[in-house]
Amino acid sequence: MALSSYDELLKQVASLKSENCHLRRELQDNSSHLTKLENDASNMKDVLSHVQVSFGEQELCDHEVSGDCGQETGADYV
């Protein structure tokens, strides 16, 4: 009887070691994936910032070309 209990404990220990190994691998994979997502998010923020600056510069150029950049139309002074 003691031998069968010991064998059962050995099987449980082996099973727990296997599960622990699997969970550690999964944790590492999740950590790597999270790091990738954080890097992607940071890159997207940089791109968005660049696009906003470019859009602002383009808008400024468009106003200068059309001649209404900071100028009043004169309609308010009639």
XYZ file of C-alpha atoms in Angstrom:
78
model
C 0.000 0.000 0.000
C 2.784 2.438 0.886
C 4.487 1.624 -2.414
C 1.385 2.478 -4.458
C 0.975 5.776 -2.566
C 4.623 6.564 -3.252
C 4.179 5.728 -6.946
C 1.111 7.977 -7.094
C 3.075 10.801 -5.490
C 5.876 10.340 -8.027
C 3.339 10.536 -10.871
C 1.812 13.681 -9.383
C 5.240 15.283 -8.975
C 6.124 14.441 -12.585
C 2.797 15.827 -13.768
C 3.253 19.020 -11.751
C 6.800 19.472 -13.077
C 5.516 19.095 -16.622
C 2.694 21.574 -16.025
C 5.124 24.002 -14.373
C 7.439 23.786 -17.385
C 4.519 24.395 -19.744
C 3.302 27.393 -17.712
C 6.787 28.912 -17.582
C 7.076 28.583 -21.369
C 3.637 30.142 -21.808
C 4.563 32.988 -19.455
C 7.738 33.648 -21.441
C 5.777 33.630 -24.712
C 3.206 36.028 -23.262
C 5.955 38.291 -21.961
C 7.605 38.366 -25.384
C 4.270 39.073 -27.049
C 3.533 41.879 -24.581
C 6.931 43.442 -25.270
C 6.233 43.282 -29.011
C 2.820 44.918 -28.529
C 4.354 47.662 -26.376
C 6.990 48.320 -29.048
C 4.316 48.393 -31.760
C 2.228 50.837 -29.719
C 5.248 53.074 -29.179
C 6.070 52.997 -32.893
C 2.460 53.854 -33.749
C 2.578 56.831 -31.373
C 5.762 58.028 -33.085
C 4.170 57.660 -36.526
C 1.008 59.438 -35.374
C 3.067 62.285 -33.949
C 5.006 62.560 -37.219
C 1.784 62.530 -39.262
C 0.249 65.224 -37.050
C 3.338 67.428 -37.462
C 3.360 66.823 -41.224
C -0.352 67.566 -41.440
C 0.128 70.776 -39.471
C 2.976 71.844 -41.757
C 0.913 71.026 -44.850
C -2.031 72.988 -43.473
C 0.272 75.950 -42.840
C 1.634 75.748 -46.397
C -1.897 75.558 -47.830
C -2.871 78.746 -45.969
C 0.249 80.541 -47.196
C -0.395 79.505 -50.810
C -4.041 80.593 -50.691
C -3.029 83.946 -49.219
C -5.267 83.770 -46.163
C -2.589 82.874 -43.676
C -3.252 85.169 -40.733
C -4.921 87.842 -42.864
C -8.340 89.339 -42.299
C -10.772 89.349 -45.203
C -11.772 92.921 -44.588
C -15.433 92.014 -44.253
C -15.304 92.808 -40.555
C -14.172 96.375 -41.229
C -16.948 97.506 -43.610
